[in-house]
Short mmCIF file of C-alpha atoms in Angstrom, two decimals:
data_model
loop_
_atom_site.label_atom_id
_atom_site.label_comp_id
_atom_site.label_asym_id
_atom_site.label_seq_id
_atom_site.Cartn_x
_atom_site.Cartn_y
_atom_site.Cartn_z
CA MET A 1 0.14 0.28 -0.15
CA LYS A 2 2.68 1.80 0.84
CA SER A 3 4.91 1.85 -2.47
CA ARG A 4 1.52 2.10 -4.26
CA LYS A 5 1.16 5.72 -2.25
CA SER A 6 4.79 6.89 -3.39
CA PHE A 7 3.55 6.02 -6.78
CA TYR A 8 1.44 8.17 -6.88
CA GLY A 9 3.19 11.50 -4.94
CA ARG A 10 5.91 10.31 -8.02
CA LEU A 11 3.14 10.50 -10.34
CA ALA A 12 1.55 13.96 -9.40
CA LEU A 13 5.41 15.45 -8.81
CA VAL A 14 6.48 14.32 -12.08
CA SER A 15 2.93 15.71 -13.92
CA GLY A 16 3.50 19.02 -12.13
CA LEU A 17 6.83 19.59 -12.75
CA LEU A 18 6.37 19.00 -16.54
CA VAL A 19 3.48 21.53 -16.39
CA ALA A 20 6.09 23.75 -14.21
CA THR A 21 8.78 23.74 -16.96
CA GLY A 22 6.44 23.82 -19.77
CA LEU A 23 5.23 27.33 -18.26
CA LEU A 24 8.95 28.36 -18.29
CA LEU A 25 9.31 27.09 -21.69
CA ASN A 26 6.48 29.37 -23.27
CA LEU A 27 7.26 32.21 -20.99
CA ARG A 28 10.88 32.08 -22.34
CA ASP A 29 9.32 31.17 -26.31
CA ILE A 30 10.79 28.38 -26.27
CA ILE A 31 7.80 26.31 -27.45
CA SER A 32 4.62 27.86 -28.27
CA LEU A 33 1.01 28.30 -26.72
CA VAL A 34 -0.49 25.82 -28.52
CA VAL A 35 2.29 23.19 -27.49
CA TYR A 36 1.62 24.20 -23.71
CA GLU A 37 -1.64 24.19 -23.88
CA ILE A 38 -1.73 20.76 -25.60
CA LEU A 39 0.77 19.80 -22.38
CA LEU A 40 -1.79 20.78 -19.82
CA VAL A 41 -4.77 18.88 -21.46
CA LEU A 42 -2.50 15.65 -21.23
CA LEU A 43 -1.05 16.42 -17.95
CA PHE A 44 -3.29 18.43 -16.00
CA PRO A 45 -5.69 15.41 -15.69
CA VAL A 46 -2.88 12.96 -14.40
CA PHE A 47 -1.95 15.51 -12.06
CA VAL A 48 -5.31 16.35 -10.21
CA LEU A 49 -6.56 12.27 -9.98
CA SER A 50 -2.80 10.97 -8.96
CA LEU A 51 -2.40 13.90 -6.09
CA GLY A 52 -6.13 12.87 -4.97
CA LEU A 53 -4.63 9.07 -5.05
CA TRP A 54 -1.53 10.26 -3.18
CA TRP A 55 -3.80 12.59 -0.80
CA MET A 56 -6.55 10.37 0.08
CA ALA A 57 -7.05 8.23 3.47
CA ARG A 58 -5.73 4.77 3.25
CA GLU A 59 -7.94 1.89 4.54
CA HIS A 60 -8.58 2.18 8.65
CA GLU A 61 -8.40 6.17 8.37
CA ALA A 62 -10.60 8.45 9.01
CA ASP A 63 -11.95 9.83 6.07
CA ILE A 64 -14.33 13.06 7.04
CA PRO A 65 -11.81 16.01 6.98
CA PHE A 66 -13.94 18.58 5.78
CA LEU A 67 -17.65 17.79 5.95
CA GLY A 68 -18.68 22.37 5.05
CA TYR A 69 -22.05 22.80 6.79
CA MET B 1 -2.58 29.24 -18.76
CA ILE B 2 -2.42 26.75 -16.33
CA GLY B 3 -3.63 29.94 -13.29
CA TYR B 4 -6.45 30.66 -15.44
CA LEU B 5 -7.36 26.82 -15.50
CA LEU B 6 -6.94 26.98 -12.25
CA PHE B 7 -9.11 30.04 -11.86
CA ALA B 8 -11.66 28.36 -13.81
CA VAL B 9 -11.78 24.79 -11.94
CA PHE B 10 -12.83 27.25 -8.88
CA PHE B 11 -14.80 29.93 -9.99
CA GLY B 12 -16.52 27.26 -12.23
CA LEU B 13 -17.16 25.14 -8.86
CA LEU B 14 -18.58 28.92 -6.82
CA LEU B 15 -20.91 28.99 -9.38
CA LEU B 16 -22.24 25.68 -9.20
CA GLY B 17 -22.36 26.58 -5.60
CA ILE B 18 -24.55 29.97 -5.64
CA HIS B 19 -26.63 28.06 -8.13
CA ARG B 20 -27.37 25.53 -5.25
CA LYS B 21 -27.87 28.53 -2.96
CA VAL B 22 -30.03 30.38 -4.90
CA ILE B 23 -32.67 27.55 -5.41
CA ALA B 24 -32.40 26.59 -1.69
CA ARG B 25 -33.31 29.75 -1.24
CA ILE B 26 -36.30 30.04 -3.59
CA GLN B 27 -37.40 26.96 -1.84
CA ARG B 28 -37.08 28.64 1.52
CA ARG B 29 -34.01 26.54 2.33
CA PRO B 30 -30.92 27.68 4.27
CA GLY B 31 -28.87 25.53 1.59
CA PRO B 32 -25.40 25.07 1.90
CA PRO B 33 -22.41 27.84 1.87
CA VAL B 34 -22.16 28.34 -1.93
CA TRP B 35 -18.52 27.40 -1.54
CA GLN B 36 -19.81 24.24 -0.88
CA GLU B 37 -18.50 22.32 -4.34
CA ILE B 38 -15.17 23.11 -3.70
CA LEU B 39 -15.39 21.86 -0.34
CA HIS B 40 -16.93 18.27 -2.20
CA MET B 41 -14.54 18.38 -4.69
CA PHE B 42 -11.92 18.53 -1.74
CA LYS B 43 -13.75 16.53 0.71
CA PHE B 44 -14.01 13.73 -2.56
CA SER B 45 -10.30 13.60 -3.19
CA PHE B 46 -9.44 12.62 0.36
CA LYS B 47 -11.65 9.53 0.38
CA SER B 48 -10.38 6.50 0.49
CA THR B 49 -10.93 4.78 -2.97
CA TRP B 50 -11.00 1.80 -5.17
CA VAL B 51 -11.89 0.73 -8.29
CA PRO B 52 -15.58 -1.58 -7.99
CA VAL B 53 -15.05 -5.34 -8.53
CA THR B 54 -18.38 -4.74 -11.65
CA ALA B 55 -16.20 -2.22 -12.93
CA SER B 56 -14.04 -2.04 -16.27
CA GLN B 57 -10.72 -1.17 -14.82
CA SER B 58 -9.28 0.59 -18.01
CA LEU B 59 -12.35 2.75 -18.21
CA PHE B 60 -13.81 3.26 -15.81
CA ILE B 61 -10.56 5.69 -14.59
CA GLY B 62 -9.62 6.40 -17.58
CA ILE B 63 -12.79 8.09 -18.50
CA VAL B 64 -12.53 10.80 -15.75
CA LEU B 65 -8.56 11.41 -17.13
CA ILE B 66 -10.55 12.38 -20.72
CA ALA B 67 -13.21 14.36 -18.81
CA ILE B 68 -10.99 16.85 -17.41
CA GLY B 69 -8.62 16.70 -20.52
CA ILE B 70 -11.44 17.39 -22.94
CA TRP B 71 -12.81 20.39 -21.16
CA SER B 72 -9.56 21.99 -20.34
CA ALA B 73 -9.23 21.79 -24.12
CA ALA B 74 -12.32 23.58 -24.35
CA LEU B 75 -11.18 26.41 -21.82
CA PHE B 76 -8.36 26.83 -24.07
CA VAL B 77 -10.24 27.00 -27.10
CA VAL B 78 -13.03 29.34 -26.50
CA VAL B 79 -10.39 31.75 -24.30
CA THR B 80 -7.84 31.70 -27.62
CA GLY B 81 -10.72 32.49 -29.74
CA GLY B 82 -10.75 29.38 -31.85
CA SER B 83 -13.56 27.62 -32.99
CA ILE B 84 -17.17 27.07 -32.12
CA LEU B 85 -17.38 24.60 -33.74
CA VAL B 86 -14.23 22.12 -32.14
CA ILE B 87 -16.30 23.69 -28.43
CA PHE B 88 -19.68 22.12 -30.12
CA GLY B 89 -17.70 18.98 -31.19
CA ILE B 90 -16.23 18.78 -27.52
CA TYR B 91 -19.68 19.00 -26.12
CA LEU B 92 -20.89 16.26 -27.67
CA LEU B 93 -17.62 14.38 -26.78
CA HIS B 94 -19.52 14.91 -23.63
CA LYS B 95 -22.21 12.76 -23.72
CA ILE B 96 -20.37 10.01 -25.25
CA VAL B 97 -18.28 10.68 -21.95
CA GLU B 98 -20.77 10.71 -20.15
CA HIS B 99 -22.09 7.33 -21.80
CA GLY B 100 -18.56 5.87 -20.99
CA PHE B 101 -19.12 6.91 -16.84
CA GLY B 102 -22.34 5.22 -16.31
CA LEU B 103 -20.65 2.14 -18.86
CA SER B 104 -17.40 1.41 -17.46
CA SER B 105 -19.39 0.65 -13.48
CA GLY B 106 -21.33 -1.90 -14.42
CA SER B 107 -23.51 -0.65 -11.58
CA PRO B 108 -27.49 -0.67 -13.27
CA TYR B 109 -27.65 2.89 -11.85
CA GLY B 110 -24.85 4.55 -14.06
CA LYS B 111 -25.73 1.96 -17.48
CA PHE B 112 -29.28 4.14 -17.02
CA GLY B 113 -27.69 7.50 -16.43
CA GLY B 114 -25.64 6.72 -19.60
CA VAL B 115 -28.10 5.80 -21.93
CA ARG B 116 -30.81 8.90 -20.46
CA SER B 117 -27.17 10.86 -21.89
CA VAL B 118 -27.24 9.60 -25.10
CA ILE B 119 -31.49 9.67 -25.40
CA SER B 120 -30.96 13.94 -24.54
CA ALA B 121 -28.14 14.00 -27.23
CA ALA B 122 -31.79 15.57 -28.40
CA SER B 123 -30.47 19.26 -26.48
CA GLU B 124 -27.51 19.48 -28.15
CA ILE B 125 -29.68 20.08 -31.60
CA PRO B 126 -30.82 23.85 -30.92
CA LEU B 127 -27.07 24.63 -29.96
CA PHE B 128 -25.85 23.60 -33.74
CA VAL B 129 -29.17 25.82 -34.68
CA SER B 130 -27.37 28.76 -32.62
CA VAL B 131 -23.89 28.42 -34.07
CA ALA B 132 -25.64 28.54 -37.75
CA VAL B 133 -27.24 31.50 -37.31
CA ILE B 134 -24.29 33.09 -35.69
CA ALA B 135 -22.27 31.96 -39.29
CA LEU B 136 -25.01 33.30 -40.73
CA TYR B 137 -24.30 36.50 -39.63
CA THR B 138 -20.75 36.83 -39.11
CA GLN B 139 -19.73 34.73 -42.06
CA SER B 140 -17.18 32.99 -39.28
CA PHE B 141 -16.75 30.23 -36.89
CA GLU B 142 -13.92 31.92 -35.18
CA VAL B 143 -15.01 33.45 -31.66
CA SER B 144 -12.30 35.88 -31.75
CA GLU B 145 -14.50 37.10 -35.14
CA ILE B 146 -17.65 36.46 -33.96
CA VAL B 147 -16.44 38.87 -31.14
CA ARG B 148 -15.01 41.26 -32.99
CA TYR B 149 -18.61 41.25 -35.72
CA GLN B 150 -19.93 42.43 -32.27
CA GLU B 151 -18.11 45.04 -31.71
CA VAL B 152 -19.22 46.52 -34.65
CA HIS B 153 -22.71 45.77 -34.70
CA GLY B 154 -23.42 45.08 -31.41
CA PRO B 155 -24.02 42.04 -29.13
CA LEU B 156 -25.59 39.15 -30.86
CA LEU B 157 -28.26 39.15 -28.00
CA PHE B 158 -30.64 41.68 -29.48
CA ILE B 159 -29.29 41.37 -32.96
CA VAL B 160 -30.63 37.17 -33.14
CA PRO B 161 -31.99 36.60 -29.96
CA LEU B 162 -34.18 33.45 -30.65
CA ALA B 163 -30.48 32.27 -31.39
CA ALA B 164 -29.09 32.91 -27.40
CA VAL B 165 -32.51 31.36 -26.10
CA ALA B 166 -31.72 28.24 -28.01
CA MET B 167 -28.14 28.45 -26.17
CA TYR B 168 -29.29 28.99 -22.78
CA LEU B 169 -31.47 26.24 -22.69
CA VAL B 170 -28.38 23.92 -23.93
CA VAL B 171 -26.37 25.54 -20.91
CA LEU B 172 -29.74 25.19 -18.68
CA SER B 173 -29.64 21.77 -20.00
CA LYS B 174 -26.37 21.49 -18.44
CA MET B 175 -26.70 22.86 -14.95
CA PRO B 176 -27.73 20.47 -11.91
CA SER B 177 -31.71 20.24 -10.26
CA GLY B 178 -32.85 20.79 -14.07
CA PRO B 179 -36.01 20.61 -15.70
CA PHE B 180 -33.71 18.62 -18.51
CA SER B 181 -31.41 17.01 -15.51
CA ILE B 182 -32.42 13.52 -16.30
CA VAL B 183 -28.82 12.07 -16.55
CA GLU B 184 -28.11 12.64 -12.95
CA SER B 185 -31.99 12.35 -11.48
CA LYS B 186 -32.77 10.93 -7.91
CA GLU B 187 -34.53 7.98 -9.05
CA ILE B 188 -31.44 6.69 -10.55
CA VAL B 189 -29.48 8.11 -7.26
CA SER B 190 -26.75 10.10 -8.86
CA GLY B 191 -27.33 8.41 -12.52
CA TYR B 192 -23.51 8.04 -14.21
CA LYS B 193 -21.83 9.52 -11.59
CA THR B 194 -23.10 7.39 -9.12
CA GLU B 195 -20.41 4.49 -8.85
CA HIS B 196 -17.96 7.33 -9.87
CA PHE B 197 -16.45 8.09 -5.77
CA GLY B 198 -13.66 9.74 -3.68
CA VAL B 199 -11.02 10.71 -5.64
CA TRP B 200 -12.92 9.98 -9.01
CA ARG B 201 -15.83 11.79 -7.93
CA ALA B 202 -13.83 14.83 -7.09
CA GLY B 203 -11.83 14.82 -10.44
CA LEU B 204 -15.52 14.73 -12.26
CA GLU B 205 -16.12 17.97 -9.88
CA VAL B 206 -12.74 19.30 -11.42
CA THR B 207 -14.78 18.58 -14.94
CA ASN B 208 -18.41 20.34 -13.53
CA GLY B 209 -16.05 23.46 -12.49
CA LEU B 210 -14.48 23.15 -16.00
CA LYS B 211 -17.79 22.65 -17.87
CA THR B 212 -19.59 25.66 -16.42
CA TYR B 213 -17.03 28.16 -16.76
CA VAL B 214 -16.61 26.74 -20.40
CA LEU B 215 -20.17 26.67 -21.28
CA LEU B 216 -21.25 30.58 -19.79
CA PHE B 217 -17.94 31.77 -20.86
CA THR B 218 -18.95 30.81 -24.32
CA PHE B 219 -22.03 32.16 -24.20
CA LEU B 220 -20.85 35.48 -23.14
CA ALA B 221 -18.84 35.27 -25.54
CA LEU B 222 -21.08 34.34 -28.19
CA PHE B 223 -23.88 36.77 -27.67
CA ILE B 224 -22.56 39.42 -25.48
CA GLY B 225 -19.22 39.19 -27.23
CA SER B 226 -15.94 41.06 -25.22
CA LEU B 227 -15.32 41.28 -21.84
CA SER B 228 -13.51 42.38 -18.81
CA ILE B 229 -12.73 40.04 -16.70
CA GLY B 230 -14.66 41.42 -13.57
CA TRP B 231 -17.42 41.93 -16.25
CA VAL B 232 -17.01 38.69 -16.89
CA VAL B 233 -17.14 37.39 -13.27
CA VAL B 234 -20.50 39.55 -13.19
CA ALA B 235 -22.08 38.69 -16.13
CA MET B 236 -21.34 34.60 -14.74
CA ILE B 237 -23.20 35.25 -11.35
CA LEU B 238 -26.39 36.69 -13.00
CA LEU B 239 -26.58 34.18 -15.78
CA VAL B 240 -26.16 31.31 -12.93
CA VAL B 241 -28.56 33.36 -10.54
CA SER B 242 -31.03 33.21 -13.46
CA LEU B 243 -30.67 29.66 -14.52
CA ALA B 244 -31.29 28.40 -10.87
CA PHE B 245 -34.68 30.42 -10.88
CA ALA B 246 -35.33 28.34 -13.60
CA CYS B 247 -34.31 24.96 -11.73
CA ALA B 248 -35.66 25.87 -8.76
CA LEU B 249 -39.12 27.08 -10.63
CA CYS B 250 -39.53 24.68 -13.09
CA PRO B 251 -40.05 20.22 -11.82
CA MET B 252 -37.54 17.72 -13.31
CA LEU B 253 -39.33 17.09 -16.18
CA SER B 254 -40.42 12.72 -17.23
CA PRO B 255 -37.23 11.50 -19.91
CA PHE B 256 -39.91 11.34 -22.52
CA ASP B 257 -41.00 14.51 -21.95
CA SER B 258 -37.59 16.49 -21.35
CA VAL B 259 -36.87 14.66 -25.51
CA THR B 260 -40.16 15.82 -26.40
CA VAL B 261 -39.69 19.41 -25.30
CA GLN B 262 -36.08 20.14 -26.83
CA THR B 263 -37.25 18.26 -29.90
CA LEU B 264 -40.33 20.77 -29.96
CA PHE B 265 -37.30 23.83 -29.43
CA THR B 266 -35.26 22.25 -31.85
CA LEU B 267 -38.19 22.28 -34.70
CA LEU B 268 -38.97 25.82 -33.67
CA MET B 269 -35.38 26.60 -33.76
CA VAL B 270 -34.53 25.23 -36.95
CA GLY B 271 -37.81 26.99 -38.64
CA TYR B 272 -36.56 30.69 -37.11
CA ALA B 273 -33.02 29.38 -38.99
CA ALA B 274 -34.89 29.09 -42.20
CA VAL B 275 -36.85 32.44 -42.01
CA LEU B 276 -33.47 34.32 -40.93
CA TRP B 277 -31.60 32.71 -43.99
CA VAL B 278 -34.37 33.33 -46.21
CA VAL B 279 -34.59 36.82 -45.37
CA ALA B 280 -30.49 37.59 -45.48
#
C-alpha cells in the first residue's frame, strides 16, 4: 500500500514539474502556446487524479476532513 | 494558462455553489454555503478510493482523465478565440464521456444514466442551430471573429435573440437540478456518477467546474462579445442566478417529456434559422 502511495506521489510530482517546465519554456518563447496547452490537456488530469490518490485516506484511516455544512 | 485553468475550476465550482444556494433560498431552505462545491472537491479527493469489482478498470479510470482533458481543451479553445465547431465537438464528446462513465462501472444506475445521456442528445441540436445562425450573420466560426463582429454591430443577443435563448436552454440542460437534468435524477441515484466516488468524484467535480465556466464563457463571448474579466465574473453570476430561478421553478421533466420538449424547441429553432436564412 505504501509503495502505491509513493508511486502516486511521484506521478503527481513529475506531472506537476512537467507543467511548470512547460510554463517556463512558454514564457521564454521556447515552445508555443499551443504546445503548452496540449501539455496541460494531457498532464492536468493526471496531476489531479494522482495528487488525490496520493493524498487520500488509506483503509482504516478517518476520511471526513471537510464536512462543510 | 495553468493559472487561468485553476481559476476556471474554482470559479466554476463557486458558480455551482451559488446555483445551489439560490435554488435553496427560492425554496425557503438555508442551503449550503456557496463554496460547498469547492469543499466537495477537496472532501472527495481525501476519501478512501478504489475501483469497484464490477467495473472495467481501464475505462473507469480513463474516462475521468478524458473528461478533465476535454474540458481543459474546450477552455483553451474558447479563451484563445478558436472555432466554435471545436467547442461544439467537445460538447458532443461529453455525451460519449457521460455514456462511458455510466457503462464503465457495471452498475445499473450508472448504465441508466449513460443511456439517458444518449437519449437527451436532442438538447444538443438547438446548439447546432445557434452556431448556424451565428455563422449566418458573422460569416465565421471563429470566436475571435464573432467577438469582433459584435464590437462593430452590437451584441448578437439583440440581433438574434432566439439563438441566444436556444443556447441558454443548452446551458440550462447542463445545470444540476434543472428541468432537463434527467441524466442524474434521484430515481437513478446519481445517474452516470453513481459509482464514481472518492478521488474519481473529485475529478468529476473538477470537470463540472470547468464545464460550467466554459459553457457560460462561451455564451457570453458569442452573444455579448468582449468583456473584461471583472464583467465576465459579474455576468456569469447573473447568468447562474437566472439559471437557478429556472431550475428552482421548473420541475424536473420525465425523460420522455424532456426529450419531447427539447425536440419541439429544436424544430422551432430550425424554422427560425430557415426564416433568417431566407431573409438574410
